[in-house]
């Protein structure tokens, strides 16, 4: 029996109001196992485009520091993101680039799980594999299976409320969260 609840944060790669990925991220707390609490990470969308001159001049932007602090403090991170042009949305990649230059890189040794919703048949798979590569370069620990690739997203969420209605998707997300809890506890020794 877990005596220490895990603090997991979500990072969403889409900024749009009607985002399927944001809706999935909002649903996760209700699908999480009892030993895991899930809350949103601070916003990343106001960080300037990475420029070493800013870093060397005025230092890291306050938003990058806040984002990094939340990642450091979390037991695990779940990134829920669309695929843009077969890859990681630029804004999200920019935020990762900022924190990757910090002395205490927040993703180092951090358990990370990935989820994506997309309009098409691949469900954001190419973005996920690029994220795996990018986060591995900064020493994150990427959770393996099950993968959450929500294909044809418009059919799986309620058109008006954006609620996730597709039962097989709900079931596999629950499986991933249960597996992610075990993965984190194996890595951080929290029983
Ligand atoms: C700039 C841009 C690029 C996109 N590229 C892809 C892509 O490469 N693969 C894909 O499956 N969908 C792509 N899409 C469609 C997204 O899957 C779809 O818009 C999805 O709903 C976006 O996620 P969201 O609902 O969370 O905002 C793209 C959308 C945008 C805006």
XYZ file of N, CA and C and ligand atoms in Angstrom:
604
model
N 0.852 -1.203 0.000
C 0.000 0.000 0.000
C 0.886 1.252 0.000
N 0.606 2.138 -0.923
C 1.415 3.354 -1.023
C 1.130 4.264 0.168
N 2.196 4.736 0.807
C 1.967 5.658 1.923
C 2.348 7.073 1.530
N 2.703 7.276 0.300
C 3.164 8.573 -0.138
C 2.579 8.851 -1.522
N 1.642 9.785 -1.573
C 0.981 10.082 -2.841
C 1.946 10.770 -3.803
N 1.930 10.360 -5.038
C 2.825 10.958 -6.031
C 2.228 12.252 -6.566
N 3.113 13.220 -6.737
C 2.710 14.517 -7.297
C 3.156 14.559 -8.762
N 2.168 14.423 -9.655
C 2.465 14.393 -11.090
C 1.877 15.641 -11.735
N 2.612 16.238 -12.650
C 2.097 17.438 -13.323
C 1.899 17.165 -14.814
N 0.947 17.893 -15.401
C 0.699 17.772 -16.839
C 1.193 19.017 -17.560
N 1.753 18.782 -18.729
C 2.154 19.877 -19.617
C 1.384 19.662 -20.914
N 0.623 20.674 -21.333
C -0.146 20.518 -22.568
C 0.532 21.313 -23.687
N 0.660 20.688 -24.845
C 1.351 21.326 -25.971
C 0.463 22.203 -26.831
N -0.836 22.260 -26.536
C -1.747 23.073 -27.350
C -2.293 24.218 -26.521
N -2.423 25.386 -27.149
C -2.920 26.569 -26.449
C -4.369 26.873 -26.799
N -4.917 26.155 -27.782
C -6.234 26.587 -28.260
C -7.328 26.186 -27.277
N -8.345 27.081 -27.200
C -9.425 26.899 -26.233
C -10.092 25.543 -26.383
N -10.372 25.156 -27.626
C -11.107 23.905 -27.857
C -10.199 22.698 -28.014
N -9.015 22.756 -27.469
C -8.005 21.704 -27.673
C -8.425 20.348 -27.097
N -8.294 19.313 -27.937
C -8.541 17.949 -27.461
C -7.466 17.533 -26.461
N -6.236 17.936 -26.714
C -5.145 17.570 -25.797
C -5.352 18.215 -24.422
N -5.776 19.480 -24.420
C -6.036 20.146 -23.135
C -7.187 19.454 -22.416
N -8.188 19.036 -23.183
C -9.318 18.338 -22.563
C -8.860 17.016 -21.944
N -8.016 16.281 -22.680
C -7.495 15.020 -22.126
C -6.689 15.303 -20.846
N -5.857 16.328 -20.886
C -5.054 16.665 -19.697
C -5.959 16.994 -18.504
N -7.058 17.692 -18.777
C -7.991 18.045 -17.685
C -8.707 16.816 -17.122
N -8.836 15.772 -17.959
C -9.539 14.548 -17.540
C -8.662 13.658 -16.660
N -7.352 13.798 -16.770
C -6.451 12.838 -16.113
C -6.655 12.704 -14.603
N -6.885 13.807 -13.852
C -7.058 13.614 -12.406
C -8.171 12.616 -12.073
N -9.225 12.599 -12.895
C -10.348 11.691 -12.589
C -10.035 10.245 -13.005
N -8.987 10.032 -13.763
C -8.638 8.673 -14.212
C -7.422 8.122 -13.471
N -6.852 8.946 -12.598
C -5.599 8.556 -11.931
C -5.842 7.519 -10.841
N -4.866 6.651 -10.596
C -4.979 5.715 -9.471
C -4.932 6.495 -8.152
N -5.391 5.877 -7.055
C -5.478 6.596 -5.780
C -4.142 7.138 -5.279
N -3.041 6.513 -5.694
C -1.729 6.941 -5.199
C -1.108 8.082 -5.977
N -1.873 8.694 -6.865
C -1.284 9.736 -7.725
C -2.197 10.956 -7.773
N -1.631 12.137 -7.531
C -2.424 13.351 -7.756
C -1.854 14.048 -9.003
N -2.720 14.589 -9.822
C -2.294 15.190 -11.100
C -2.796 16.626 -11.165
N -1.862 17.557 -11.393
C -2.218 18.981 -11.493
C -1.479 19.588 -12.693
N -1.995 20.696 -13.230
C -1.325 21.301 -14.391
C -0.031 22.030 -14.017
N 0.948 21.966 -14.888
C 2.196 22.733 -14.731
C 1.901 24.204 -15.027
N 2.768 25.115 -14.573
C 2.594 26.525 -14.951
C 2.684 26.696 -16.474
N 2.176 27.835 -16.942
C 2.139 28.098 -18.388
C 3.536 28.274 -18.969
N 3.695 27.847 -20.219
C 4.985 28.006 -20.891
C 4.907 29.005 -22.052
N 3.682 29.520 -22.316
C 3.482 30.222 -23.589
C 3.978 31.658 -23.632
N 4.450 32.196 -22.505
C 4.954 33.581 -22.556
C 6.482 33.633 -22.608
N 7.124 32.475 -22.689
C 8.602 32.500 -22.761
C 9.019 33.045 -24.135
N 10.024 33.937 -24.171
C 10.506 34.399 -25.484
C 11.166 33.247 -26.240
N 11.359 33.429 -27.537
C 12.111 32.439 -28.301
C 13.512 32.340 -27.687
N 13.989 31.117 -27.506
C 15.298 30.950 -26.848
C 16.386 31.740 -27.570
N 17.141 32.465 -26.756
C 18.263 33.229 -27.295
C 19.322 33.278 -26.192
N 20.494 32.778 -26.467
C 21.527 32.746 -25.436
C 21.857 34.141 -24.906
N 21.676 35.154 -25.760
C 21.990 36.518 -25.319
C 21.051 36.967 -24.190
N 19.786 36.525 -24.238
C 18.851 36.860 -23.141
C 19.328 36.171 -21.868
N 19.659 34.897 -22.010
C 20.137 34.119 -20.854
C 21.376 34.779 -20.234
N 22.306 35.183 -21.095
C 23.560 35.768 -20.602
C 23.344 37.190 -20.088
N 22.314 37.886 -20.611
C 22.075 39.279 -20.225
C 21.230 39.375 -18.961
N 19.954 39.042 -19.097
C 19.037 39.218 -17.956
C 18.739 37.902 -17.242
N 19.295 36.821 -17.739
C 19.075 35.516 -17.095
C 17.860 34.804 -17.663
N 17.501 33.713 -17.040
C 16.353 32.934 -17.514
C 15.060 33.704 -17.248
N 14.107 33.665 -18.182
C 12.814 34.327 -17.953
C 12.129 33.736 -16.716
N 11.368 34.589 -16.007
C 10.695 34.127 -14.780
C 9.787 32.929 -15.089
N 9.134 32.934 -16.243
C 8.235 31.825 -16.586
C 9.004 30.519 -16.763
N 10.210 30.617 -17.290
C 11.026 29.407 -17.460
C 11.460 28.878 -16.097
N 11.804 29.801 -15.192
C 12.199 29.393 -13.826
C 11.031 28.721 -13.111
N 9.826 29.300 -13.266
C 8.651 28.738 -12.585
C 8.315 27.360 -13.154
N 8.423 27.241 -14.473
C 8.136 25.955 -15.138
C 9.131 24.909 -14.665
N 10.396 25.303 -14.624
C 11.455 24.378 -14.200
C 11.267 23.955 -12.744
N 10.889 24.912 -11.899
C 10.717 24.590 -10.467
C 9.593 23.575 -10.285
N 8.519 23.740 -11.052
C 7.391 22.798 -10.934
C 7.803 21.406 -11.419
N 8.594 21.347 -12.469
C 9.056 20.048 -12.988
C 9.990 19.394 -11.969
N 10.895 20.180 -11.398
C 11.827 19.630 -10.387
C 11.068 19.064 -9.194
N 10.002 19.788 -8.792
C 9.271 19.395 -7.576
C 8.357 18.194 -7.815
N 8.082 17.882 -9.082
C 7.128 16.799 -9.392
C 7.802 15.437 -9.335
N 7.015 14.424 -8.944
C 7.520 13.048 -9.012
C 7.525 12.549 -10.457
N 6.659 13.107 -11.271
C 6.584 12.695 -12.670
C 5.880 13.757 -13.490
N 6.065 13.673 -14.798
C 5.486 14.653 -15.722
C 4.751 13.891 -16.825
N 3.558 14.361 -17.158
C 2.843 13.802 -18.313
C 2.704 14.912 -19.347
N 3.254 14.689 -20.522
C 3.124 15.675 -21.604
C 2.001 15.207 -22.525
N 1.018 16.081 -22.711
C -0.153 15.778 -23.550
C -0.125 16.797 -24.685
N 0.193 16.348 -25.874
C 0.481 17.339 -26.915
C 0.019 16.901 -28.306
N -0.385 17.877 -29.118
C -0.628 17.560 -30.522
C 0.693 17.394 -31.275
N 0.578 16.898 -32.488
C 1.722 16.840 -33.414
C 1.540 17.980 -34.400
N 2.582 18.785 -34.578
C 2.542 19.835 -35.592
C 3.567 19.489 -36.668
N 3.080 19.329 -37.871
C 3.966 19.057 -39.009
C 4.973 17.943 -38.690
N 4.390 16.849 -38.201
C 5.109 15.606 -37.906
C 6.077 15.731 -36.734
N 5.935 16.780 -35.915
C 6.911 16.936 -34.842
C 6.311 17.636 -33.615
N 7.208 18.115 -32.728
C 6.818 18.759 -31.467
C 6.355 20.189 -31.762
N 5.217 20.644 -31.208
C 4.831 22.046 -31.402
C 5.971 22.981 -30.982
N 6.208 24.005 -31.790
C 7.375 24.868 -31.576
C 7.416 25.513 -30.201
N 6.266 25.963 -29.698
C 6.243 26.638 -28.395
C 6.681 25.708 -27.274
N 6.221 24.486 -27.325
C 6.599 23.503 -26.298
C 8.083 23.180 -26.405
N 8.569 23.012 -27.615
C 10.001 22.714 -27.813
C 10.847 23.875 -27.296
N 10.358 25.110 -27.524
C 11.081 26.297 -27.049
C 11.202 26.279 -25.526
N 10.110 25.908 -24.848
C 10.138 25.850 -23.375
C 11.143 24.793 -22.913
N 11.158 23.654 -23.589
C 12.123 22.594 -23.231
C 13.552 23.103 -23.470
N 13.741 23.820 -24.563
C 15.079 24.359 -24.864
C 15.541 25.295 -23.749
N 14.630 26.157 -23.269
C 15.018 27.091 -22.188
C 15.515 26.321 -20.967
N 14.694 25.383 -20.485
C 15.077 24.743 -19.210
C 16.250 23.787 -19.387
N 16.486 23.373 -20.632
C 17.617 22.462 -20.883
C 18.966 23.150 -20.649
N 18.956 24.496 -20.624
C 20.213 25.234 -20.445
C 20.478 25.562 -18.980
N 19.564 25.174 -18.109
C 19.750 25.487 -16.681
C 20.787 24.548 -16.071
N 21.416 25.013 -14.999
C 22.443 24.214 -14.340
C 21.853 22.919 -13.802
N 20.714 23.073 -13.106
C 20.013 21.931 -12.538
C 18.872 21.599 -13.507
N 19.198 20.823 -14.558
C 18.216 20.574 -15.630
C 17.007 19.828 -15.043
N 15.807 20.435 -15.118
C 14.676 19.856 -14.395
C 14.234 18.489 -14.918
N 14.504 18.188 -16.162
C 14.078 16.889 -16.697
C 15.064 15.760 -16.366
N 16.215 16.106 -15.800
C 17.207 15.061 -15.509
C 16.629 14.049 -14.512
N 16.682 12.766 -14.885
C 16.182 11.659 -14.059
C 14.680 11.757 -13.764
N 13.963 12.547 -14.537
C 12.526 12.756 -14.280
C 11.702 11.745 -15.066
N 10.827 10.996 -14.393
C 9.923 10.109 -15.129
C 8.928 10.932 -15.958
N 8.828 10.601 -17.236
C 7.938 11.343 -18.144
C 7.093 10.354 -18.941
N 5.782 10.594 -18.991
C 4.883 9.811 -19.850
C 4.326 10.735 -20.925
N 4.006 10.153 -22.069
C 3.542 10.955 -23.201
C 2.135 10.543 -23.623
N 1.359 11.534 -24.043
C 0.033 11.285 -24.605
C -0.183 12.283 -25.736
N -0.928 11.861 -26.756
C -1.249 12.816 -27.817
C -2.606 12.522 -28.417
N -3.273 13.595 -28.822
C -4.530 13.501 -29.568
C -4.280 14.184 -30.905
N -4.735 13.560 -31.972
C -4.540 14.169 -33.294
C -5.751 13.879 -34.174
N -5.861 14.693 -35.221
C -6.988 14.539 -36.121
C -6.900 13.283 -36.972
N -5.721 12.770 -37.182
C -5.541 11.707 -38.166
C -5.285 10.329 -37.605
N -4.793 9.479 -38.490
C -4.673 8.052 -38.204
C -3.460 7.699 -37.332
N -2.451 8.569 -37.262
C -1.250 8.225 -36.488
C -1.291 8.743 -35.050
N -2.275 9.584 -34.750
C -2.493 9.993 -33.358
C -1.354 10.770 -32.719
N -0.485 11.357 -33.506
C 0.617 12.137 -32.923
C 1.870 11.310 -32.667
N 1.951 10.117 -33.255
C 3.080 9.207 -32.991
C 4.427 9.840 -33.326
N 4.482 10.566 -34.439
C 5.792 11.123 -34.844
C 6.253 12.178 -33.851
N 5.308 12.962 -33.347
C 5.649 13.946 -32.310
C 6.175 13.239 -31.062
N 5.519 12.137 -30.688
C 5.952 11.427 -29.474
C 7.372 10.896 -29.627
N 7.696 10.374 -30.802
C 9.052 9.826 -30.966
C 10.096 10.940 -30.994
N 9.703 12.099 -31.505
C 10.642 13.234 -31.442
C 10.817 13.706 -29.999
N 9.705 13.709 -29.238
C 9.820 14.109 -27.819
C 10.692 13.121 -27.047
N 10.527 11.837 -27.351
C 11.364 10.821 -26.674
C 12.845 11.117 -26.921
N 13.161 11.420 -28.163
C 14.554 11.697 -28.530
C 15.047 12.960 -27.821
N 14.245 14.005 -27.883
C 14.628 15.302 -27.312
C 14.805 15.193 -25.792
N 13.861 14.537 -25.115
C 13.939 14.445 -23.651
C 15.029 13.479 -23.193
N 15.310 12.472 -24.016
C 16.412 11.562 -23.680
C 17.735 12.322 -23.712
N 17.831 13.310 -24.590
C 19.076 14.091 -24.685
C 19.334 14.886 -23.409
N 18.269 15.134 -22.620
C 18.470 15.859 -21.353
C 18.161 14.937 -20.164
N 18.371 13.624 -20.384
C 18.407 12.625 -19.302
C 17.094 12.355 -18.590
N 15.959 12.604 -19.280
C 14.670 12.206 -18.698
C 14.528 10.689 -18.809
N 13.654 10.122 -17.968
C 13.328 8.697 -18.049
C 11.947 8.559 -18.688
N 11.912 8.049 -19.909
C 10.652 7.975 -20.644
C 9.918 6.670 -20.368
N 8.651 6.801 -19.946
C 7.798 5.629 -19.744
C 7.513 4.982 -21.107
N 7.439 3.654 -21.126
C 7.250 2.943 -22.404
C 5.805 2.693 -22.785
N 5.227 1.580 -22.347
C 3.903 1.159 -22.796
C 2.933 1.072 -21.616
N 1.617 1.237 -21.840
C 1.004 1.508 -23.139
C 1.200 2.961 -23.585
N 1.278 3.119 -24.893
C 1.342 4.460 -25.473
C -0.093 4.986 -25.615
N -0.249 6.290 -25.434
C -1.576 6.894 -25.607
C -1.548 7.744 -26.871
N -2.132 7.188 -27.919
C -2.191 7.869 -29.217
C -3.669 7.961 -29.587
N -4.274 9.106 -29.342
C -5.710 9.249 -29.595
C -5.894 9.683 -31.046
N -6.254 8.725 -31.879
C -6.434 8.986 -33.310
C -7.845 9.536 -33.551
N -8.032 10.207 -34.667
C -9.352 10.745 -35.044
C -10.040 11.394 -33.832
N -9.336 12.320 -33.208
C -9.765 12.868 -31.910
C -11.196 13.402 -31.926
N -11.619 13.975 -33.038
C -12.957 14.588 -33.064
C -14.053 13.567 -32.752
N -13.760 12.292 -33.003
C -14.787 11.256 -32.759
C -14.766 10.782 -31.301
N -13.782 11.199 -30.536
C -13.613 10.609 -29.195
C -13.958 11.573 -28.061
N -14.246 12.809 -28.451
C -14.631 13.824 -27.468
C -16.005 14.359 -27.859
N -16.784 14.746 -26.854
C -18.097 15.329 -27.138
C -17.902 16.661 -27.886
N -18.656 16.806 -28.958
C -18.499 17.977 -29.825
C -18.697 19.286 -29.059
N -19.667 19.292 -28.146
C -20.006 20.541 -27.446
C -19.218 20.714 -26.142
N -19.184 19.663 -25.320
C -18.567 19.817 -23.987
C -17.082 19.502 -23.990
N -16.611 18.856 -25.066
C -15.209 18.414 -25.182
C -14.857 17.285 -24.200
N -15.871 16.706 -23.585
C -15.616 15.611 -22.638
C -15.127 14.374 -23.402
N -14.156 13.688 -22.825
C -13.664 12.437 -23.429
C -14.744 11.380 -23.255
N -15.260 10.849 -24.377
C -16.391 9.915 -24.281
C -16.027 8.507 -24.741
N -14.884 8.319 -25.335
C -14.535 7.019 -25.932
C -14.009 6.049 -24.861
N -14.789 5.003 -24.584
C -14.445 4.118 -23.463
C -13.095 3.410 -23.646
N -12.779 2.866 -24.840
C -11.453 2.238 -24.986
C -10.308 3.212 -24.698
N -10.487 4.481 -25.057
C -9.439 5.482 -24.755
C -9.346 5.695 -23.248
N -10.497 5.822 -22.599
C -10.512 6.005 -21.136
C -9.798 4.826 -20.471
N -10.094 3.611 -20.951
C -9.510 2.404 -20.338
C -7.991 2.380 -20.494
N -7.510 2.704 -21.679
C -6.053 2.609 -21.895
C -5.320 3.743 -21.164
N -5.968 4.891 -21.047
C -5.343 5.984 -20.281
C -5.205 5.565 -18.819
N -6.253 4.931 -18.275
C -6.170 4.441 -16.882
C -5.023 3.445 -16.747
N -4.899 2.557 -17.736
C -3.797 1.567 -17.700
C -2.444 2.266 -17.703
N -2.327 3.292 -18.541
C -1.035 3.984 -18.594
C -0.721 4.649 -17.257
N -1.727 5.291 -16.656
C -1.480 6.002 -15.394
C -1.094 5.016 -14.286
N -1.721 3.849 -14.284
C -1.372 2.823 -13.293
C 0.058 2.341 -13.524
N 0.399 2.114 -14.783
C 1.770 1.693 -15.119
C 2.781 2.778 -14.800
N 2.394 4.036 -15.028
C 3.304 5.160 -14.769
C 3.562 5.286 -13.267
N 2.538 5.039 -12.469
C 2.743 5.092 -11.007
C 3.802 4.055 -10.602
N 3.678 2.832 -11.117
C 4.656 1.781 -10.770
C 6.052 2.175 -11.236
N 6.127 2.714 -12.435
C 7.404 3.145 -13.032
C 8.080 4.198 -12.148
N 7.283 5.184 -11.705
C 7.851 6.247 -10.854
C 8.332 5.658 -9.534
N 7.506 4.801 -8.945
C 7.884 4.256 -7.627
C 9.125 3.372 -7.733
N 9.265 2.671 -8.843
C 10.487 1.866 -9.038
C 11.714 2.768 -9.097
N 11.545 3.931 -9.749
C 12.698 4.820 -9.945
C 13.035 5.643 -8.710
N 11.996 6.119 -7.994
C 12.309 7.042 -6.890
C 12.260 6.384 -5.520
N 11.927 5.097 -5.493
C 11.971 4.364 -4.232
C 10.828 4.681 -3.292
N 9.833 5.502 -3.736
C 8.676 5.788 -2.864
C 7.749 4.583 -2.895
N 7.447 4.012 -1.758
C 6.625 2.799 -1.728
C 5.151 3.135 -1.525
C 0.316 23.805 -37.308
C -0.400 22.489 -37.323
C 0.235 21.378 -37.803
C -0.396 20.128 -37.744
N 0.287 19.020 -38.132
C -0.235 17.804 -37.890
C 0.547 16.631 -38.068
O 1.697 16.667 -38.464
N -0.021 15.437 -37.772
C -1.309 15.332 -37.298
O -1.770 14.219 -37.015
N -2.091 16.430 -37.148
C -1.577 17.655 -37.411
N -2.325 18.776 -37.197
C -3.741 18.630 -36.833
C -3.905 18.386 -35.337
O -3.798 16.996 -35.077
C -5.295 18.846 -34.862
O -5.473 20.200 -35.216
C -5.446 18.665 -33.379
O -6.798 18.836 -33.029
C -4.567 19.649 -32.610
O -4.603 19.367 -31.232
P -5.518 20.225 -30.220
O -6.956 19.857 -30.511
O -5.094 19.757 -28.875
O -5.258 21.680 -30.435
C -1.729 20.037 -37.268
C -2.371 21.184 -36.806
C -1.731 22.393 -36.817
C -2.431 23.612 -36.265
